[in-house]
Each structure stands twice: as C-alpha cells, then as structure tokens.
Coordinates of C-alpha atoms in Angstrom, one line a residue:
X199 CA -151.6 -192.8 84.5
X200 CA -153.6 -195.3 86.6
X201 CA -153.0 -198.8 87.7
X202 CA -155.6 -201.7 87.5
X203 CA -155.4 -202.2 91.3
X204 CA -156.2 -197.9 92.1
X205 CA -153.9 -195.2 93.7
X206 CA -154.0 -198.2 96.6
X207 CA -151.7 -200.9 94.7
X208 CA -148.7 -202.6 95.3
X209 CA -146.5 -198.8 95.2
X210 CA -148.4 -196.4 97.6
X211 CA -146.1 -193.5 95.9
X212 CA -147.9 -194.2 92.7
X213 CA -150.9 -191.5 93.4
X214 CA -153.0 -191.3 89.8
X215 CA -155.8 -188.5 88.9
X216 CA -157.8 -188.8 85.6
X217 CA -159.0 -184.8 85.0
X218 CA -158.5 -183.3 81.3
X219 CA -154.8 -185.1 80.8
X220 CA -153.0 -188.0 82.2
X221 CA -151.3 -187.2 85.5
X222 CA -148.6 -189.4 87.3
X223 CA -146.8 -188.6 90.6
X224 CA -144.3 -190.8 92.1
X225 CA -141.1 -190.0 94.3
X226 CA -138.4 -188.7 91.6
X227 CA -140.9 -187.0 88.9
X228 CA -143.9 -185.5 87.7
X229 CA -146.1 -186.1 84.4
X230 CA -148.1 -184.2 83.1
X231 CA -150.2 -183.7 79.8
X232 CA -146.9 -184.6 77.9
X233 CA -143.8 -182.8 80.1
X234 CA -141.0 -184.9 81.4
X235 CA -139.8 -183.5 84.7
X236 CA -136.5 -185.3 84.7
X237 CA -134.7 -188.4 85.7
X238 CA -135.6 -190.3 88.9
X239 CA -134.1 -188.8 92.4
X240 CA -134.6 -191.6 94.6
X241 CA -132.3 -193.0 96.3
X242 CA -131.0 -196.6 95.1
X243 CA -132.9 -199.7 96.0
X244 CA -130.5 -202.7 95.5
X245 CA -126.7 -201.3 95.0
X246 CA -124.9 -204.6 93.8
X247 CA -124.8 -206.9 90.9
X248 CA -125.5 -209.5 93.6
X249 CA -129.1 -208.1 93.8
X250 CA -130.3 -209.4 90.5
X251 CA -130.4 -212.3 88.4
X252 CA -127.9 -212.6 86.1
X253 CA -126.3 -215.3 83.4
X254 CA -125.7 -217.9 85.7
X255 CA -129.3 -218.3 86.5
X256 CA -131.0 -218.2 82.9
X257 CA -129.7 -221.0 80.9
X258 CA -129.2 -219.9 77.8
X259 CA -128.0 -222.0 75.0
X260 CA -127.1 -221.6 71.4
X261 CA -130.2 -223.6 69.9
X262 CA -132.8 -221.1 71.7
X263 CA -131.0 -217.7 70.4
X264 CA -132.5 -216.2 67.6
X265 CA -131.9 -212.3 66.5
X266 CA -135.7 -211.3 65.7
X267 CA -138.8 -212.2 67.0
X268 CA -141.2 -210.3 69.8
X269 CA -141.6 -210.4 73.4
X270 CA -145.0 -209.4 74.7
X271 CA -144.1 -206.2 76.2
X272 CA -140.7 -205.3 73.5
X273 CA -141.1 -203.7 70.2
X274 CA -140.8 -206.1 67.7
X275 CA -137.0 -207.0 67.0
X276 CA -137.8 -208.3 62.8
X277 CA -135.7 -205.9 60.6
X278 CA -137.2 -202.3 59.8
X279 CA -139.1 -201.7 62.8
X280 CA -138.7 -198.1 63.8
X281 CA -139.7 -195.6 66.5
X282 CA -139.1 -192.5 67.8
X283 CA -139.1 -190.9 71.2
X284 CA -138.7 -187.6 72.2
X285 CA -137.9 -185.0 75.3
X286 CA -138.9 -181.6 75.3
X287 CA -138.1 -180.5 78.1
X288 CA -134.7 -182.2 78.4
X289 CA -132.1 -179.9 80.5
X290 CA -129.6 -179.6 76.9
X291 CA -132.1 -178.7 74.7
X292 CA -134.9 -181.0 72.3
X293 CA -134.1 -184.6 72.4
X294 CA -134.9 -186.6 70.3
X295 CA -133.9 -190.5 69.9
X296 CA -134.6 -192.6 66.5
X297 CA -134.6 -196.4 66.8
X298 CA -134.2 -198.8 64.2
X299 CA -133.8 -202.7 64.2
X300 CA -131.5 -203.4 61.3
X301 CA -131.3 -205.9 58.7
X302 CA -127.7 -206.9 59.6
X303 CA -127.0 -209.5 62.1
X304 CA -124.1 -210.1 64.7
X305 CA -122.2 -213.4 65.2
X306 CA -121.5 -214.6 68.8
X307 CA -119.3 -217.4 70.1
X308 CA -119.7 -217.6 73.7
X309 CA -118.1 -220.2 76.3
X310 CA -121.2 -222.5 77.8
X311 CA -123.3 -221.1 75.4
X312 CA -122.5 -221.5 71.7
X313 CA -122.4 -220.0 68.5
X314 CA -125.5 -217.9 67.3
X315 CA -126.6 -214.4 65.9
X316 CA -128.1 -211.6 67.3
X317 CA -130.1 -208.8 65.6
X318 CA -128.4 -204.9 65.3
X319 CA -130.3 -202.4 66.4
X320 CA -129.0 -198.6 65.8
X321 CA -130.2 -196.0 67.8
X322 CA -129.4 -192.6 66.8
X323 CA -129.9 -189.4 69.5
X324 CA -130.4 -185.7 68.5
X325 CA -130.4 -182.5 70.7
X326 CA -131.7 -179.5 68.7
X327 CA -132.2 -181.5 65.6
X328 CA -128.7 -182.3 65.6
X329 CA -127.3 -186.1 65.9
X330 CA -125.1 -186.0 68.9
X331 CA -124.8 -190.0 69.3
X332 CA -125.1 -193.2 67.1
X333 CA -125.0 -196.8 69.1
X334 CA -125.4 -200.4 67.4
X335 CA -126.7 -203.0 70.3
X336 CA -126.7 -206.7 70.0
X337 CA -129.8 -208.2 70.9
X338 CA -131.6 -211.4 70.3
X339 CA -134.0 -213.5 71.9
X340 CA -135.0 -217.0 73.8
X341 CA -137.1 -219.0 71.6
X342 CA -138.0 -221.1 74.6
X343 CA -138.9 -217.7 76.8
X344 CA -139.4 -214.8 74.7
X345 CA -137.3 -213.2 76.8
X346 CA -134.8 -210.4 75.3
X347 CA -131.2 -210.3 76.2
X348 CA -128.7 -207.8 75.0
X349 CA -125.2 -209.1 74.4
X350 CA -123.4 -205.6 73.9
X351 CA -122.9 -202.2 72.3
X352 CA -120.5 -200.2 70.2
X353 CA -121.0 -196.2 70.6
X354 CA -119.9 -193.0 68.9
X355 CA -120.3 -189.6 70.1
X356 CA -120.8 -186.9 67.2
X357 CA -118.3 -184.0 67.4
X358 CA -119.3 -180.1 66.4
X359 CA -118.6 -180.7 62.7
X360 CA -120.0 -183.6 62.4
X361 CA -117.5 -186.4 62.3
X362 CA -117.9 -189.8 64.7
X363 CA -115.7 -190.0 67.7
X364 CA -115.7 -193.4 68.9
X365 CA -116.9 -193.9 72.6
X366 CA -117.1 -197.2 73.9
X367 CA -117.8 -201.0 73.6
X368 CA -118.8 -203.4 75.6
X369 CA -119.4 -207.1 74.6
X370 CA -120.1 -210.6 75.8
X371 CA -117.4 -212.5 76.0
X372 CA -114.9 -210.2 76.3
X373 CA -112.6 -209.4 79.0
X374 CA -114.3 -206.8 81.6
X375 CA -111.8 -206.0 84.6
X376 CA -110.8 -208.9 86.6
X377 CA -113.8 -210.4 84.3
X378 CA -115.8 -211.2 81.4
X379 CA -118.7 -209.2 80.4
X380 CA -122.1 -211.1 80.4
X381 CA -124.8 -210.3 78.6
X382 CA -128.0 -208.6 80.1
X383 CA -131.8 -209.7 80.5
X384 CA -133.8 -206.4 78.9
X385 CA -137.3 -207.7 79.3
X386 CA -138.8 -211.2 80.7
X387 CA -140.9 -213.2 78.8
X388 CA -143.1 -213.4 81.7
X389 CA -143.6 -210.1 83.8
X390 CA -143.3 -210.4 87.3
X391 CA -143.9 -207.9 89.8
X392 CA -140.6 -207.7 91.9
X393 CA -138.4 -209.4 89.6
X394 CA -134.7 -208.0 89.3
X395 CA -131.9 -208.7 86.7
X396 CA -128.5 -207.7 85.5
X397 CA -129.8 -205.6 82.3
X398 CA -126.3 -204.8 81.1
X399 CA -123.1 -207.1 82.1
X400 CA -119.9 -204.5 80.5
X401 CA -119.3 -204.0 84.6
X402 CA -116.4 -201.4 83.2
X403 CA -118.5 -199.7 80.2
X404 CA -122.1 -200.6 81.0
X405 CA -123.4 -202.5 84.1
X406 CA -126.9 -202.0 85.5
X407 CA -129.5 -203.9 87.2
X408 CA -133.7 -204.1 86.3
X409 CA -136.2 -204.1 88.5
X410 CA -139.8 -205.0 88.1
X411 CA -142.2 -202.5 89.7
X412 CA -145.5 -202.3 89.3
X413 CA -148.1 -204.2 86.3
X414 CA -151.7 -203.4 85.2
X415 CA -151.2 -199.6 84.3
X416 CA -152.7 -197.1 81.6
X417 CA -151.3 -194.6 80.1
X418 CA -151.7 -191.9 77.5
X419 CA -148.4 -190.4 75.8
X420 CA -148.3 -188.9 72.0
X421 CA -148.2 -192.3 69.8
X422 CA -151.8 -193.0 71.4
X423 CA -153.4 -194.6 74.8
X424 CA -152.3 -197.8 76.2
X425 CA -153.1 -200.7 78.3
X426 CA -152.1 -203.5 80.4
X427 CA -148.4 -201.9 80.8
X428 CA -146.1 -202.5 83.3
X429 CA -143.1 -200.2 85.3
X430 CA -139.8 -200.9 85.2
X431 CA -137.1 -199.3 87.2
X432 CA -132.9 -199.7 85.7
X433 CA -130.4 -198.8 88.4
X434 CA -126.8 -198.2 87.1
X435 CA -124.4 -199.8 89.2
X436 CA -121.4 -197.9 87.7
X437 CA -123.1 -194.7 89.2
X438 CA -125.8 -195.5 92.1
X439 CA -127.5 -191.8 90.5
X440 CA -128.6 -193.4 87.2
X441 CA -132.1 -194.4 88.1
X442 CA -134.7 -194.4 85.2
X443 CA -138.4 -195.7 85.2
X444 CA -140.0 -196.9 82.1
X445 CA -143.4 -198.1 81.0
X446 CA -143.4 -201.0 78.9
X447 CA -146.9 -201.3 77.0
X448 CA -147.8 -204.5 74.9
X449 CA -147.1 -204.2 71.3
X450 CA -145.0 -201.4 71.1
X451 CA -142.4 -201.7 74.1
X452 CA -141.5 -198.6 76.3
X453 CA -143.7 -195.8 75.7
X454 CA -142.6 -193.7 78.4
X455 CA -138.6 -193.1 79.5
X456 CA -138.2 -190.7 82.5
X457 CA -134.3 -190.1 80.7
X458 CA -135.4 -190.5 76.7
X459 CA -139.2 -188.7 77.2
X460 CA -142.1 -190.4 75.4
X461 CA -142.9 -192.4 72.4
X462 CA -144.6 -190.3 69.6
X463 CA -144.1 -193.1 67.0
X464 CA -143.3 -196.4 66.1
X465 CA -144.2 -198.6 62.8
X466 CA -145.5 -201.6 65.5
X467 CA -148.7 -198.9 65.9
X468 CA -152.1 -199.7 63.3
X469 CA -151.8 -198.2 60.0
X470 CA -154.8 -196.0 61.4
X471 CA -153.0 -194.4 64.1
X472 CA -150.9 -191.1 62.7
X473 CA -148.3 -192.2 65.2
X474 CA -147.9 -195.1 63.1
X475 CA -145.9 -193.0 59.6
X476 CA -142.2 -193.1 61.1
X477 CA -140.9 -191.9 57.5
X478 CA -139.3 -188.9 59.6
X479 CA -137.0 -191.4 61.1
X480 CA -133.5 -191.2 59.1
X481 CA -134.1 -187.8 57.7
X482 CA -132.8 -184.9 60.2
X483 CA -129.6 -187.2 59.9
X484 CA -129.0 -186.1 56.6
X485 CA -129.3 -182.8 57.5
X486 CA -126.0 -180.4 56.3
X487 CA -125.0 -179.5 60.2
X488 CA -124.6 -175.5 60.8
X489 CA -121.7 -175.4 63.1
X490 CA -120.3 -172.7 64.5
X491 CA -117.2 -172.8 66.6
X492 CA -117.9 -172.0 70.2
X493 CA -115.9 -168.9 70.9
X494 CA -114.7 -168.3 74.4
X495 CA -114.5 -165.4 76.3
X496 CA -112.9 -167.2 79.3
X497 CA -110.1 -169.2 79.7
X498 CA -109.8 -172.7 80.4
X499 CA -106.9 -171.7 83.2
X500 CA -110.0 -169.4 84.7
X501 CA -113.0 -171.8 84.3
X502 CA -110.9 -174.0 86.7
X503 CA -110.1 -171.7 89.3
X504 CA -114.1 -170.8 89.2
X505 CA -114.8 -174.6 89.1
X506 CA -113.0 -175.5 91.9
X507 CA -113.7 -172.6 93.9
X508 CA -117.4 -174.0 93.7
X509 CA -115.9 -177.5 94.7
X510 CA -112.6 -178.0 96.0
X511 CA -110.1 -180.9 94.6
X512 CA -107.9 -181.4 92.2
X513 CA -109.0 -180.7 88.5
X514 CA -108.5 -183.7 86.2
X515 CA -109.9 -182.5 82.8
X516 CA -110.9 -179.4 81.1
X517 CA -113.4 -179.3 77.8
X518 CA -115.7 -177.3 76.1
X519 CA -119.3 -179.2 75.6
X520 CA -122.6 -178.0 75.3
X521 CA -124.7 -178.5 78.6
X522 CA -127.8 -177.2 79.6
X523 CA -128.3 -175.0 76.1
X524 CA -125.2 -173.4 77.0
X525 CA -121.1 -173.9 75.6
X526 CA -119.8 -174.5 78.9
X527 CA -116.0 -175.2 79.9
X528 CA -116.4 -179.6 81.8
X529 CA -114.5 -179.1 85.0
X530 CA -113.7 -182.5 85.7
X531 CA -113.0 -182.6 89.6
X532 CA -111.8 -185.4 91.6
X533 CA -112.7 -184.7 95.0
X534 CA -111.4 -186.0 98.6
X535 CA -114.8 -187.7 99.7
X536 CA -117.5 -187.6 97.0
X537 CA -115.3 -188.8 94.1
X538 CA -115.4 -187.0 90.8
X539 CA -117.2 -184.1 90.4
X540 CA -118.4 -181.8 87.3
X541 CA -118.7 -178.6 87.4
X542 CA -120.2 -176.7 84.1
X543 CA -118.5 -173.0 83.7
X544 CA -120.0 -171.1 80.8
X545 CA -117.3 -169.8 78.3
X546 CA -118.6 -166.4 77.8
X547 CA -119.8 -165.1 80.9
X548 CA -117.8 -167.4 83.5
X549 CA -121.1 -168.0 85.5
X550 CA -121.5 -171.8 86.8
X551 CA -124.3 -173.1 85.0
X552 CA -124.4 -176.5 86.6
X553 CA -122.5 -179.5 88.6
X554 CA -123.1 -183.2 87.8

C-alpha cells in the first residue's frame, strides 16, 4: 500500500514499500502479499460517543432517505449487488463473509424524521465453509449527501446442526437503556480526513464510533488494484478492544477489513475483471452440513477449575464453542478489576488454548 502524499503523510505509522507485493505496516498489523495479521492492537483514540458526530448533527429528514443508490466510496446499495471477502488466516479457521443487497425493503417511522424505507442487506459469514452467522442491516441513503446511514440489524448465530439461533437486534427508534437507539453514519458523502461519527447508535447491542484516517492510498488485494482509497478506523465503544481499519476504494467500497480480510469479489467490478463472476455467492449455503457432535473428554466442572486457575474470579457461564480450530469449553469469568474475562479450555486435552 502507498499513499499519494509518500511514507511522509498525514500518519507517520503508515511506512509503505513497493517490492514484488504490496506491503503495509502500521501500529496493530502487517500486510503482506495477501495475509491478514489480525485485528488492530492500538490503544483507543476517542473512548466516548461524545467524540463523534452523531444524529443530532446531520439533519436527516424523511424526503432525503432513499434505500438504494451509491456513495462514492460504498458499494452500490441497488438490489443484487454482491461481494465477497475472505480471511485466511483468521485465528478460527477460513473465513469467509458473502454480502448481498436485497430486493426487500424496510419501513421506518422515526420521531423528527419521518416515514421512509431503507434497503436490506444480508450478510452471511462462514468459517471452514460452514455458515456460522446470517445478519439483515437497514441501510439507506441521503439524497441530498450521498451519505450512507445504517438504521439497525437483526442477527442469528448458526448452531452445530444447522438451525438459526437468534442473537440480537438493534433498531432506530427503539428503546436502548435509559435511551433510544439512533441510527449510524457508515460512510460520508464527502471524505474528510479527521472526520469522526457514531457508526452504529444500539449503545446496548451495537454502538461504535468512525474515524476518518488517512485519503489518497493504493492498494492491491485479490479482486484487482485500486486507487484514490481512503482509511477508516471503527472503534467499539461497547468494548474499547474492538478496533478495525478499513480501506474504502471508489466503486467498490471496502476492499480491505483488518477483522473480515480482503475483497476477492464483488459484481460492482468490470465484466473483464475475473473478480467480477460472484455466482459462488449463495452456494456453500446450500451445502448439506457434516456435523459431528463435539465429544468431551473433560468436564465442564474441570474446564472451570482450569479456567479460573489461569484467571481468578467467579465463573459466570460454561459452553462448548469452536475457537481457534479447536472445540473448546467458554469460561466466562467475571473478574474483580478487569471485568469479564474468557478463558478457552479445550475439551479433549484440558490445555488452555486462549483468553479473550
């Protein structure tokens, strides 16, 4: 990766070198020729909502929301785009993440706002070729701006055999807390370098803040080379640890997501480009699932007391899950000073395999 303004730009940390791949270093990670090192490490910028922009300062109104159309740096929100990203490398196996802007729409009545529709757009996520997660978002867009906002999410994990298990909502207008969730501001119309806004408004489900990093950068990733992209950091306010950078590129939206790996294809890309054929998309979905049930060779009762030898506290849930390419007992531990705690126990040999 390189920037427009040279290893010397606006982020110092940003060092870039051209050889036989594409190579970018920055604080948290490491890129290079098409491995995703992991998600950022640095420690939080802005830690409150009242770092960023949020509803109260973007006039929105009924009359300007529309569910499809395209912002200059999104993919295009019109019914039937599709794209794909993938993670090799990721720490639980082969992920792989399918996104597709529906032909459905969502109908919205909010206070100060008004009534209008926003666009559905599924994403489906698979680990190992398996589907392990299916969420519909509400988005739609400023006519006025181009700007994209998201106005909520319904989610579903995928259990062992299968089956949906629902996981959460969160939606404008509803109560949140003390509150009501707001929607989010997912990508300006206009880019601005050091521009910050609420991203997602569920402050109990789904609350996280955007900021605008760093413009004018190239970058090569499966689904082809692009230019004139720009960095984007989210920080979850939930949990201060959920940092992710992505590059948004012109045309096509983010090509490269330090948590969801890289774009390989997307149906926004020139009939001409390979990466452009997302036919794939859809089809591991309707794959018959070989599931085998996990069989344990420890005890929950003994994956605690391991757990919580590794980190003392007092143990507030005990599951099997599959972490790390491993079934591993979830010690769920909350702790006297640093909060909950997880500590990953694997079920045949006992061995901790992880904490979160």
């Amino acid at each position: 990766m390189k920037t427009a303004s040279g290893p010397s730009g606006r982020l110092a940390r940003w060092r870039a070198a051209l050889m036989a791949g594409t190579v970018l270093m920055t604080a948290g990670f490491v890129l290079s020729g098409g491995a995703v090192a992991g998600d950022i490490k640095d420690e939080p910028r802005f830690k409150s909502g009242k770092d960023y922009s949020s509803l109260k300062d973007w006039n929105l109104k009924a009359e300007n929301i529309v569910p499809h159309g395209v912002n200059p740096l999104y993919y295009p929100i019109v019914p039937g785009h599709k794209h794909v990203h993938e993670r090799p490398d990721h720490p639980d196996g082969k992920y792989r993440k399918e996104t597709v802007v529906l032909d459905s729409t969502e109908d919205f009545d909010l206070p100060g706002i008004g009534k209008f529709k926003t666009a559905i757009v599924q994403e489906e996520e698979y680990m190992d070729g398996v589907l392990t997660q299916r969420a519909l978002n509400w988005f739609a867009l400023d006519k006025t701006t181009n700007s994209v906002y998201a106005f909520g999410e319904v989610s579903w994990e995928i259990n062992e055999e299968g089956k949906p298990v629902f996981e959460g909502t969160w939606r404008a207008g509803d109560l949140d807390g003390d509150g009501v969730a707001e929607p989010g501001l997912l990508m300006p119309g206009t880019f601005t370098v050091g521009g910050r806004y609420i991203f997602d408004g569920g402050q109990n489900q789904a609350y996280g803040g955007a900021e605008n990093m760093e413009g004018g950068i190239e970058i090569t990733v499966p689904a082809g080379t692009f230019k004139n992209c720009v960095r984007v950091r989210e920080q979850g306010l939930i949990n201060l640890k959920d940092i992710t950078d992505k590059i948004w590129c012109p045309v096509v939206g983010v090509v490269l997501d330090t948590s969801d790996g890289k774009l390989i294809a997307s149906a926004a890309l020139p009939k001409d480009n390979p990466a452009s054929d997302v036919s794939s998309v859809g089809k591991l979905r309707d794959k018959p699932l070989k599931y085998t049930p996990p069989v344990a060779k420890v005890s929950g009762d003994q994956a605690t007391k391991i757990a919580l030898a590794e980190i003392p506290g007092k143990a507030t849930s005990v599951k099997i899950e599959r972490k790390k390419g491993k079934n591993v007992y979830v010690v769920e531990i909350q702790t006297p000073k640093d909060g909950e705690k997880d500590v990953f126990v694997d079920i045949e040999s006992g061995k901790i395999v992880g904490t979160d």
